[in-house]
XYZ file of C-alpha atoms in Angstrom:
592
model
C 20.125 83.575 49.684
C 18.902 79.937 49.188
C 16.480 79.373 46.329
C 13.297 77.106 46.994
C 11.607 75.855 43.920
C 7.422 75.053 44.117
C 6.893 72.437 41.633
C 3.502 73.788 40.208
C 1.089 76.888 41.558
C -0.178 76.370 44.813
C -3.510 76.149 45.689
C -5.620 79.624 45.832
C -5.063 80.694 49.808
C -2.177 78.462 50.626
C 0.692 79.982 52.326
C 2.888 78.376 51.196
C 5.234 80.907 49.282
C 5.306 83.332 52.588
C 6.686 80.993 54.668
C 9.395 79.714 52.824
C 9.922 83.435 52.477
C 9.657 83.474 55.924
C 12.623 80.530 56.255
C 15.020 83.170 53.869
C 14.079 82.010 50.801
C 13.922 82.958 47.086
C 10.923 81.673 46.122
C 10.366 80.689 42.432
C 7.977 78.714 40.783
C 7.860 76.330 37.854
C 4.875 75.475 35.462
C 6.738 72.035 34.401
C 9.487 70.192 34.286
C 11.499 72.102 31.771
C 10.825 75.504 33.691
C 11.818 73.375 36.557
C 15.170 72.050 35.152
C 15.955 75.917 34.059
C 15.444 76.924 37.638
C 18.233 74.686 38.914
C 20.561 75.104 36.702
C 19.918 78.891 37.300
C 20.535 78.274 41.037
C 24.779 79.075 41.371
C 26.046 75.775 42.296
C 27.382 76.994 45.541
C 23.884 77.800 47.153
C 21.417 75.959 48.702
C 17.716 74.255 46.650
C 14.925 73.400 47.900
C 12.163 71.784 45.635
C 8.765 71.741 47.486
C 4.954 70.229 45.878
C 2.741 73.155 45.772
C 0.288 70.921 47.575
C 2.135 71.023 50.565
C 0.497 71.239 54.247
C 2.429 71.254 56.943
C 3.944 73.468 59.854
C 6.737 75.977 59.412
C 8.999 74.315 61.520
C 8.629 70.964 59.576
C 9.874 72.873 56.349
C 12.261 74.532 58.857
C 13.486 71.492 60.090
C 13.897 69.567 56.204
C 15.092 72.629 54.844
C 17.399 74.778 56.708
C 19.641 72.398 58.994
C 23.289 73.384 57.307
C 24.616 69.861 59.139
C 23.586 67.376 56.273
C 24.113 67.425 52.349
C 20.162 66.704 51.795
C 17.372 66.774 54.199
C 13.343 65.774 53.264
C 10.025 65.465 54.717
C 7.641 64.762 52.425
C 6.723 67.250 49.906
C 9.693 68.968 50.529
C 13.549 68.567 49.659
C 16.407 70.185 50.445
C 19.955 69.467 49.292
C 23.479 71.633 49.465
C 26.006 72.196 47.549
C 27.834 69.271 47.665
C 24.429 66.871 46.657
C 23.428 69.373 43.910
C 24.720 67.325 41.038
C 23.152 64.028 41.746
C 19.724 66.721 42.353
C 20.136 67.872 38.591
C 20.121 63.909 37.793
C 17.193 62.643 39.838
C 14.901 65.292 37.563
C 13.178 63.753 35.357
C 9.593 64.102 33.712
C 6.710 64.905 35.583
C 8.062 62.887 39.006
C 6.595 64.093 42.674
C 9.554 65.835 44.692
C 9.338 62.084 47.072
C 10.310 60.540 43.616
C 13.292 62.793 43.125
C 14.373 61.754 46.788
C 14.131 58.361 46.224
C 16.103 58.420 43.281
C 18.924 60.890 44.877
C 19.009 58.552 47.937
C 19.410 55.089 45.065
C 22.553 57.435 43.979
C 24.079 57.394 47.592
C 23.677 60.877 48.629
C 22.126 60.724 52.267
C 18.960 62.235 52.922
C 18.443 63.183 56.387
C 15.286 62.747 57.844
C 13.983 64.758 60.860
C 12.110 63.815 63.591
C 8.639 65.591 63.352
C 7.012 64.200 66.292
C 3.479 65.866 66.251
C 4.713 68.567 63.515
C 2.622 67.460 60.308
C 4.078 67.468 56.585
C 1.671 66.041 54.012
C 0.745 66.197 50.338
C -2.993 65.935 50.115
C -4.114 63.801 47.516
C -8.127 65.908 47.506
C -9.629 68.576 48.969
C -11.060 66.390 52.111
C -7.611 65.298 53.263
C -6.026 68.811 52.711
C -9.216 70.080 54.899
C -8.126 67.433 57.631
C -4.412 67.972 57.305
C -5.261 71.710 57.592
C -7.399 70.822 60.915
C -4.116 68.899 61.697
C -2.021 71.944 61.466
C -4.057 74.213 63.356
C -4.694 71.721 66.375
C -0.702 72.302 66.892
C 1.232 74.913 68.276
C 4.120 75.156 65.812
C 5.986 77.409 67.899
C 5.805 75.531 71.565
C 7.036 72.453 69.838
C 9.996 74.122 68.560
C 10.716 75.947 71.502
C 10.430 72.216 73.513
C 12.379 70.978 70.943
C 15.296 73.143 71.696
C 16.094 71.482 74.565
C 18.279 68.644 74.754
C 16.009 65.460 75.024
C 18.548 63.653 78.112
C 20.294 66.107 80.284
C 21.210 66.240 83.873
C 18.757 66.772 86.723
C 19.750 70.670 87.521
C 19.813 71.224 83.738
C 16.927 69.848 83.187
C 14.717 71.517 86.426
C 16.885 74.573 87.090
C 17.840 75.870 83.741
C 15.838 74.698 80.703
C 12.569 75.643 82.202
C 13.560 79.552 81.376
C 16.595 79.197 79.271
C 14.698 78.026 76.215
C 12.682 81.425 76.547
C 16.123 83.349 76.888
C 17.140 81.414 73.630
C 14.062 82.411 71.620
C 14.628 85.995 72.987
C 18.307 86.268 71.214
C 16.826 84.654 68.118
C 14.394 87.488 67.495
C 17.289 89.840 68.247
C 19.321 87.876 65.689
C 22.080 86.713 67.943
C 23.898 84.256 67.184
C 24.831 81.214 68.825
C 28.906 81.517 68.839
C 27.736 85.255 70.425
C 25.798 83.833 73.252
C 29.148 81.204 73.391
C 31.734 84.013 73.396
C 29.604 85.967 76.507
C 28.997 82.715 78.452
C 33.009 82.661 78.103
C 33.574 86.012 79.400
C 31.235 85.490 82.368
C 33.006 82.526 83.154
C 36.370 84.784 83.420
C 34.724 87.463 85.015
C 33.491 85.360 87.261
C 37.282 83.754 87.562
C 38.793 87.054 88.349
C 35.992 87.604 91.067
C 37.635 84.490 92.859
C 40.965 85.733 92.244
C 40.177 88.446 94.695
C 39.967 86.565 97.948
C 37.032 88.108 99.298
C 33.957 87.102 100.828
C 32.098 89.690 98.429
C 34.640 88.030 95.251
C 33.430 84.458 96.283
C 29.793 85.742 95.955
C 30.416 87.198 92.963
C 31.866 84.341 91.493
C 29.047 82.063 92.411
C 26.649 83.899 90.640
C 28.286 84.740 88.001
C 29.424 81.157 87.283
C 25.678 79.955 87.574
C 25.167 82.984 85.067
C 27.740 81.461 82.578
C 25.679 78.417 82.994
C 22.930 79.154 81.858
C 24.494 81.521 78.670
C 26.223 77.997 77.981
C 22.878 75.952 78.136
C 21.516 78.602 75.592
C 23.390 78.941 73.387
C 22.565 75.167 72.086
C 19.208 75.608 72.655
C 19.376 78.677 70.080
C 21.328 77.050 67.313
C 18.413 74.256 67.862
C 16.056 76.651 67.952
C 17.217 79.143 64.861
C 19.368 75.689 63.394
C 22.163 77.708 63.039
C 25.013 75.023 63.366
C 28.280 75.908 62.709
C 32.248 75.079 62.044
C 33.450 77.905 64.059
C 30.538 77.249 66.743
C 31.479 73.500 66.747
C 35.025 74.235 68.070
C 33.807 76.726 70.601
C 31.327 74.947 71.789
C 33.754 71.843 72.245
C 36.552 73.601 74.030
C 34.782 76.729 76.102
C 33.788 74.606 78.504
C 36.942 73.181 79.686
C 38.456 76.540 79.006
C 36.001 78.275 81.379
C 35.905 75.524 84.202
C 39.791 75.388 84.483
C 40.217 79.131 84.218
C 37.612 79.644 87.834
C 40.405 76.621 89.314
C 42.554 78.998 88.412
C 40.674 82.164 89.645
C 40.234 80.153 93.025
C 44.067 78.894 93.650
C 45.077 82.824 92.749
C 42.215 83.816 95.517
C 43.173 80.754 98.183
C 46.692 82.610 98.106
C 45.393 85.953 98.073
C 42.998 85.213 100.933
C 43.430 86.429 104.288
C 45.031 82.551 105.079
C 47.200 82.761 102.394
C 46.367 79.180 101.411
C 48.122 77.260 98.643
C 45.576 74.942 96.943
C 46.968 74.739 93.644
C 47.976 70.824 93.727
C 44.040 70.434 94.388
C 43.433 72.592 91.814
C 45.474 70.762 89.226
C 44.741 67.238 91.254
C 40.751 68.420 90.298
C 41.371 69.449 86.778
C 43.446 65.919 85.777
C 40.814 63.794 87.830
C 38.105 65.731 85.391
C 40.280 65.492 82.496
C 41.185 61.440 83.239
C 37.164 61.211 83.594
C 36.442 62.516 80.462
C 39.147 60.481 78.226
C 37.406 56.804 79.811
C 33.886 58.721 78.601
C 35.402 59.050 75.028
C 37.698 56.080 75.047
C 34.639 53.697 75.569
C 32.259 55.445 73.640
C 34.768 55.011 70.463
C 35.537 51.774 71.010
C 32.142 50.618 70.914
C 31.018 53.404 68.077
C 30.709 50.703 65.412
C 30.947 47.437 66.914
C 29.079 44.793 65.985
C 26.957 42.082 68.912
C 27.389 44.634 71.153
C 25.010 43.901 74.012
C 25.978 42.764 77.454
C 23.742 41.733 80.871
C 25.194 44.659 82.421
C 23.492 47.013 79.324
C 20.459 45.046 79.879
C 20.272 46.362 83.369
C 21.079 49.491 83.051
C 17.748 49.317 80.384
C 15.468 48.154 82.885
C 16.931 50.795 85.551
C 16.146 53.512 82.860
C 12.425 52.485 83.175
C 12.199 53.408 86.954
C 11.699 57.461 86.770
C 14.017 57.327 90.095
C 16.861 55.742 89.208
C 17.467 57.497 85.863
C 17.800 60.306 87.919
C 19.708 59.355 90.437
C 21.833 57.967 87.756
C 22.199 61.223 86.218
C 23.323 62.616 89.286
C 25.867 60.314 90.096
C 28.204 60.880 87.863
C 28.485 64.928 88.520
C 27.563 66.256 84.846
C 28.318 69.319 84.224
C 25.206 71.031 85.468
C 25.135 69.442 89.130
C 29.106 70.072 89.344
C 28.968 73.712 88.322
C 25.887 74.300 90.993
C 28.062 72.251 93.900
C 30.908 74.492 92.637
C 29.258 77.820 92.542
C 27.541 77.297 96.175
C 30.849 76.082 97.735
C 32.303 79.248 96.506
C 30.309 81.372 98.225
C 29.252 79.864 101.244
C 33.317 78.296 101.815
C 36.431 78.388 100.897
C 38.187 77.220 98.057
C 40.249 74.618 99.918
C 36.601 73.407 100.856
C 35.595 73.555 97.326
C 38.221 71.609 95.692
C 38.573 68.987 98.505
C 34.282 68.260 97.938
C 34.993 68.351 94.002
C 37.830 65.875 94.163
C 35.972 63.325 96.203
C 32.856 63.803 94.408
C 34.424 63.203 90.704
C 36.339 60.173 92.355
C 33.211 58.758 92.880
C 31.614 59.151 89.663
C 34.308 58.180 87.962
C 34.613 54.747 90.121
C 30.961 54.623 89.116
C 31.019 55.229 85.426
C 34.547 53.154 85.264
C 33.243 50.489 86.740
C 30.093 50.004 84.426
C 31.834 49.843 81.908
C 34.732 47.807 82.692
C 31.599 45.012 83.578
C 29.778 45.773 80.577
C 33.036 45.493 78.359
C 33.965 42.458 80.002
C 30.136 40.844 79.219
C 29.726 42.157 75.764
C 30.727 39.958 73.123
C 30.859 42.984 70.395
C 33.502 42.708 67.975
C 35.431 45.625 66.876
C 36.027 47.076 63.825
C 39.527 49.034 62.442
C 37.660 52.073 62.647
C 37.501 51.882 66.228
C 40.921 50.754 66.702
C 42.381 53.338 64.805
C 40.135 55.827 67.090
C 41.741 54.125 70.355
C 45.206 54.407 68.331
C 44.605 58.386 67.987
C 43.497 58.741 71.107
C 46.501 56.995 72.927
C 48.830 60.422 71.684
C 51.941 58.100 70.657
C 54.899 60.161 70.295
C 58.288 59.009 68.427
C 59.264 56.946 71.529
C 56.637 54.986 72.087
C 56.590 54.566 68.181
C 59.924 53.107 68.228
C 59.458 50.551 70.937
C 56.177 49.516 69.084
C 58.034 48.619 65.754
C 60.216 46.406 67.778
C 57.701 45.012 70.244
C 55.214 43.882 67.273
C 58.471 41.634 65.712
C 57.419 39.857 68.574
C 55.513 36.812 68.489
C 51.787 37.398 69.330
C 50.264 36.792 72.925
C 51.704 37.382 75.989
C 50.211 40.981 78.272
C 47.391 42.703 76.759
C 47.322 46.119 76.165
C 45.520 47.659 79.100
C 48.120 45.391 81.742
C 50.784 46.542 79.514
C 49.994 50.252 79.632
C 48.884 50.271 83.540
C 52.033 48.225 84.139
C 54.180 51.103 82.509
C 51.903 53.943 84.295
C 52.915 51.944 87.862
C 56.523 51.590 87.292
C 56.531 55.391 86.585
C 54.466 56.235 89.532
C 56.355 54.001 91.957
C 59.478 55.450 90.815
C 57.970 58.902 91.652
C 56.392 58.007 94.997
C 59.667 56.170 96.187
C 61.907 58.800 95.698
C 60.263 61.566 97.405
C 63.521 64.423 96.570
C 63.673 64.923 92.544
C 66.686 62.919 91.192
C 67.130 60.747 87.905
C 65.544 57.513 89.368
C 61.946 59.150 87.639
C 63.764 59.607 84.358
C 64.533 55.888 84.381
C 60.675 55.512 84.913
C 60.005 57.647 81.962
C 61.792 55.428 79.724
C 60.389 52.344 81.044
C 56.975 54.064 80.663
C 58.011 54.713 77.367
C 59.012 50.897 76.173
C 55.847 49.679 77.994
C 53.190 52.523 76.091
C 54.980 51.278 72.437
C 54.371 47.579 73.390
C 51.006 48.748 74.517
C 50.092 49.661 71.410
C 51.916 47.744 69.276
C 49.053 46.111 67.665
C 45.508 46.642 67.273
C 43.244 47.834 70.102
C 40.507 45.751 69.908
C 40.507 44.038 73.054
C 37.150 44.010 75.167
C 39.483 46.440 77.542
C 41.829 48.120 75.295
C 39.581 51.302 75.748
C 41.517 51.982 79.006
C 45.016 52.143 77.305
C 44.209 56.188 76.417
C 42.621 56.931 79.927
C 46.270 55.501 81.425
C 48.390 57.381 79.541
C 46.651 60.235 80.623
C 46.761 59.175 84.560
C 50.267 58.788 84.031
C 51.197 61.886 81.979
C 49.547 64.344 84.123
C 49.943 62.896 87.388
C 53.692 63.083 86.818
C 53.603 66.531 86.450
C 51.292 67.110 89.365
C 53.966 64.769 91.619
C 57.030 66.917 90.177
C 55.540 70.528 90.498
C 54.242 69.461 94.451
C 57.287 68.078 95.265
C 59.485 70.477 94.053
C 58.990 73.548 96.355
C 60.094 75.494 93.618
C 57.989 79.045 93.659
C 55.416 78.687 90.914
C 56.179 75.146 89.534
C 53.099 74.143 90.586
C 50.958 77.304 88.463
C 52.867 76.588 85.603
C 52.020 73.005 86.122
C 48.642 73.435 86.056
C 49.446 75.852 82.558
C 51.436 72.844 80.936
C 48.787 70.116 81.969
C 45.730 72.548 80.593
C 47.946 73.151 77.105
C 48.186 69.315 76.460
C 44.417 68.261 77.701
C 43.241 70.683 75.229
C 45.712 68.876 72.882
C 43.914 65.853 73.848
C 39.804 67.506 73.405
C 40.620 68.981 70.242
C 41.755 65.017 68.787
C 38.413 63.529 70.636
C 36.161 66.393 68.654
C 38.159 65.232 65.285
C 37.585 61.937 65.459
C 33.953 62.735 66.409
C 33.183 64.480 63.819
C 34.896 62.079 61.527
C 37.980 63.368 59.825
C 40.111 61.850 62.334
C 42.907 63.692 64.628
C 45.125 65.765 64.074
C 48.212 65.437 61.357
C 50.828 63.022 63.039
C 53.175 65.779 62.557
C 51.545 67.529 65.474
C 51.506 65.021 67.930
C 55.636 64.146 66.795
C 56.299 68.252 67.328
C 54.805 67.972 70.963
C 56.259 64.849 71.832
C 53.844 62.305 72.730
C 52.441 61.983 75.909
C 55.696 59.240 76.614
C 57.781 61.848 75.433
C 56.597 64.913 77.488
C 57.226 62.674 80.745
C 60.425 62.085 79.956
C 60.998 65.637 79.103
C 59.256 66.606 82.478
C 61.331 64.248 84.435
C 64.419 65.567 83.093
C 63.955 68.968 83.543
C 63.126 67.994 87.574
C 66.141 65.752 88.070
C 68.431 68.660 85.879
C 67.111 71.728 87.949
C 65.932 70.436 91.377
C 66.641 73.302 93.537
C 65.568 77.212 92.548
C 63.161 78.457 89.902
C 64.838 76.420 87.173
C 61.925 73.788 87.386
C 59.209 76.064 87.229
C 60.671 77.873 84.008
C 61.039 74.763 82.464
C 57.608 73.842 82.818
C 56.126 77.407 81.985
C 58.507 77.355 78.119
C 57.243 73.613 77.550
C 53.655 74.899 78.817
C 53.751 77.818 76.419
C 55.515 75.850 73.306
C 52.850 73.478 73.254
C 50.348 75.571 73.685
C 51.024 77.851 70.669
C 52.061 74.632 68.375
C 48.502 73.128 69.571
C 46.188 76.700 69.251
C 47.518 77.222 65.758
C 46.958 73.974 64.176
C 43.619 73.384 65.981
C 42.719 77.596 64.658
C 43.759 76.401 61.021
C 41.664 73.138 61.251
C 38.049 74.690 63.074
C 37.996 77.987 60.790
C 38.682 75.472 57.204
C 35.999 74.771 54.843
C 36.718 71.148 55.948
C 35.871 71.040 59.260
C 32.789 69.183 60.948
C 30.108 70.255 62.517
C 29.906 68.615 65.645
C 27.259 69.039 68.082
C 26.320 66.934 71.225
C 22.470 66.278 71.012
C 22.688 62.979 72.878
C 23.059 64.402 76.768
C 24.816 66.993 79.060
C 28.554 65.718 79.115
C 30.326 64.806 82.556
């Protein structure tokens, strides 16, 4: 149990001790500053203090809000201070004699230990200096409905359209409903999961009744997926575990219904085989979301980074319509799982994917686009930290390593990385479209892709561009495979296809949530044990041109699928469930 620490008696009538009882805390308090010093130190160093005036006048949620959030090392509002284990040392040195708890923060934010301070909006949090402003802060209080603010404030503040109208209007009460039931938000994650794959296995079936089923049940997923980050808002409950899930259950569940819609487009009364649109949709979606995190790395941390284009979009933002429409546009997740789930049961899945693909070509033209104009009228300047980001996110194997080594002996100039990296992605691609019958004319491809990726990356990526190198590589890994497995003919090359690509783009989410959460991607070990992303298309390539007729191919790609998935799971497991994992949590919008 965390241990909060009043400063002096309260007031006669406050209530102040029951509701940081309320919050879950031991509540002591100290006559001075020597009783005060004893309390820390009596505090085991592992557990959370809070020091709080007695004067204090505020609303629950404000203490809530300075006190409980687990995602920083020291949190205030004033009168009140909270600070973990990690901060709790420089806390024992900022008491001193007789000073106000917004004297101990000051001094614990002079010794660098961030202090995180929320956003109270209309909350209040005062210290009273008489009895008339305590009776106005106290009118202050009660004018406010603590608990509507915090149920608002559950909510993300930007999300889509269909989010926003269809969802959060009821799933906020649905969130506050499994708080008082103490559920917890990696719960609510876990059954939004298995909805999702119920909900899968419904459009496995084939049936008119399945596709129904699916619908709903997707829409149902949904909404247990909107909830349960408007819970851990709601209760704070952020967590390391709920971090990872929350970053990779969403691609899990959207690519397991492809899945459950190829299996039920073969199992249909048309026996249809849409499983190169189902893959085709799930690299298009993957591709999409590497230029969302590419870009938004590269300009993390730059510095005189505004553009014309940004200026515009500004203005735009200021029209109720367009933001919007913008919204829309780009297919977040809210509007594509709605288009998805209504396809499914009014059509068939051919239908569905065909209506996906185009739609997520145009938002991605869109969003691609923008930024390609904005990065070309930005002067920002970019730092190493953002370089190295780009660098991580490329997935450089030993190959490409090599041919970097010897292309950076090189005098400088010449290509720039992105024509250097979309040069290599063509020659691979052209290799693959000209020779339409498997042979060794794509392996010769993969190497040139190979020498081209190193020299790609053979120095820094700071170019105004250089955010595109990662999205390339990934056009040009998975599209390869997608070419290969169609072309092939070979009974179930193109499933296991779709298995191999899922195994590395999860590869490639886990090292985006790293580096967002900043304890950069995974060991280079990992990415040298699964190749590279230059060194899985040659691997690819080679097992099409060695086994071109029969079920050779299809193997091939199922014991590569399956190797990298278990080399991937296992290190991403160890990394999510250690004590030194981030909590990372998208409060800025609804991702595309």
């Amino acid at each position: 149990m965390s241990t909060a620490i009043l400063t002096g008696p309260p007031p006669a009538g406050s209530s102040l001790e029951d509701d940081l009882r309320e919050l879950g805390f031991d509540v002591r308090v100290a006559a001075d500053a020597a009783t005060l010093r004893d309390g820390l130190a009596a505090v085991p160093a592992t557990e959370r203090v809070a020091l709080v005036d007695p004067g204090f006048v505020g609303h629950v949620h404000a203490l809530r809000l300075a006190l409980t959030d687990p995602r920083f090392p020291a949190a205030a509002v004033e009168g009140a201070l909270s600070v973990q284990s990690e901060a709790r040392g420089a806390l024992t040195r900022a008491v001193t004699e007789g000073e106000a708890v917004g004297a101990v923060t000051a001094r614990l934010e002079a010794e660098g230990v961030p202090v995180h301070r929320p956003e109270l909006g209309v909350l209040v949090a005062a210290v009273p200096a008489d009895d008339d402003t305590r009776t106005k802060a106290l009118a202050e209080v009660a004018s406010v409905d603590d608990e509507a603010v915090r149920l608002r404030s559950a909510v993300k503040s930007r999300d889509g359209f269909f989010t926003t109208f269809c969802i959060s209007p009821y799933s906020r009460y649905i969130a506050r409903w499994c708080a008082r039931r103490g559920l917890t938000p990696n719960q609510v994650t876990t059954a939004s999961l298995l909805t999702a794959l119920i909900a899968a296995g419904c459009a496995a079936t084939g049936t008119r009744g399945g596709f129904v089923a699916a619908g709903v049940l997707l829409i149902a997923s949904f909404v247990l997926d909107c909830t349960d980050g408007q819970l851990a808002r709601y209760s704070l409950q952020y967590s390391t575990l709920g971090a990872w899930l929350d970053a990779t259950f969403d691609r899990a569940k959207e690519y397991a219904y492809y899945a459950g819609l190829a299996i039920g487009a073969a199992h249909g009364g048309g026996h249809d085989d849409v499983w190169a649109l189902a893959l085709g949709a799930m690299v298009l979606q993957t591709c999409r979301h590497v230029v969302d995190f590419s870009f938004t790395e590269a300009n993390h941390d730059a510095t005189a980074n505004t553009s014309p284009t940004a200026a515009l979009s500004d203005r735009l933002d200021s029209v109720g319509w367009t933001v919007w429409a913008r919204r829309m546009i780009v297919l977040p997740i809210g509007e594509r799982w709605a288009l998805i789930a209504v396809l499914t049961a009014l059509t068939t899945p051919r239908i569905v994917f065909t209506v996906l693909l185009i739609g997520c070509a145009v938002a991605a033209c869109y969003t691609t686009a923008g930024r390609v104009l904005r990065s070309l009228t930005r002067k920002a300047r970019r730092t190493d930290r953002a370089a190295q980001a780009l660098a991580d996110l490329a997935d450089s194997g030993p190959l490409a390593e090599l041919s970097a080594r010897v292309t950076a002996r090189r005098p400088g100039g010449g290509a720039t990385a992105p024509v250097l990296a979309f040069a290599g992605t063509g020659v691979l691609l052209l290799l693959l479209w000209w020779h339409a019958a498997p042979g060794w004319w794509p392996v010769l491809g993969a190497g040139l892709y190979a020498v081209f990726a190193g020299a790609a990356v053979a120095r820094p990526l700071k170019g105004p561009l250089d955010w595109l190198v990662p999205p390339a590589f990934r056009a040009a890994e998975y599209v390869t495979v997608l070419i290969l497995a169609a072309r092939s003919g070979a009974p179930g090359a193109l499933p296991a296809a779709f298995g191999l690509v899922a195994a590395v783009a999860y590869h490639h989410y886990d090292t985006v949530y790293r580096i967002r959460g900043g304890t950069g991607a995974p060991p280079h070990r990992l990415v040298r044990a699964v190749g590279g992303h230059e060194g899985r298309v040659l691997a690819v390539t080679t097992a099409a041109a060695l086994w071109q007729h029969g079920q050779g191919f299809a193997i091939a790609l199922t014991v590569l699928a399956v190797a990298i998935a278990l080399v991937v799971l296992g290190e991403s497991i160890r990394f999510w469930v250690s004590s030194g994992a981030p909590a990372v949590h998208d409060e800025t919008g609804e991702p595309a």
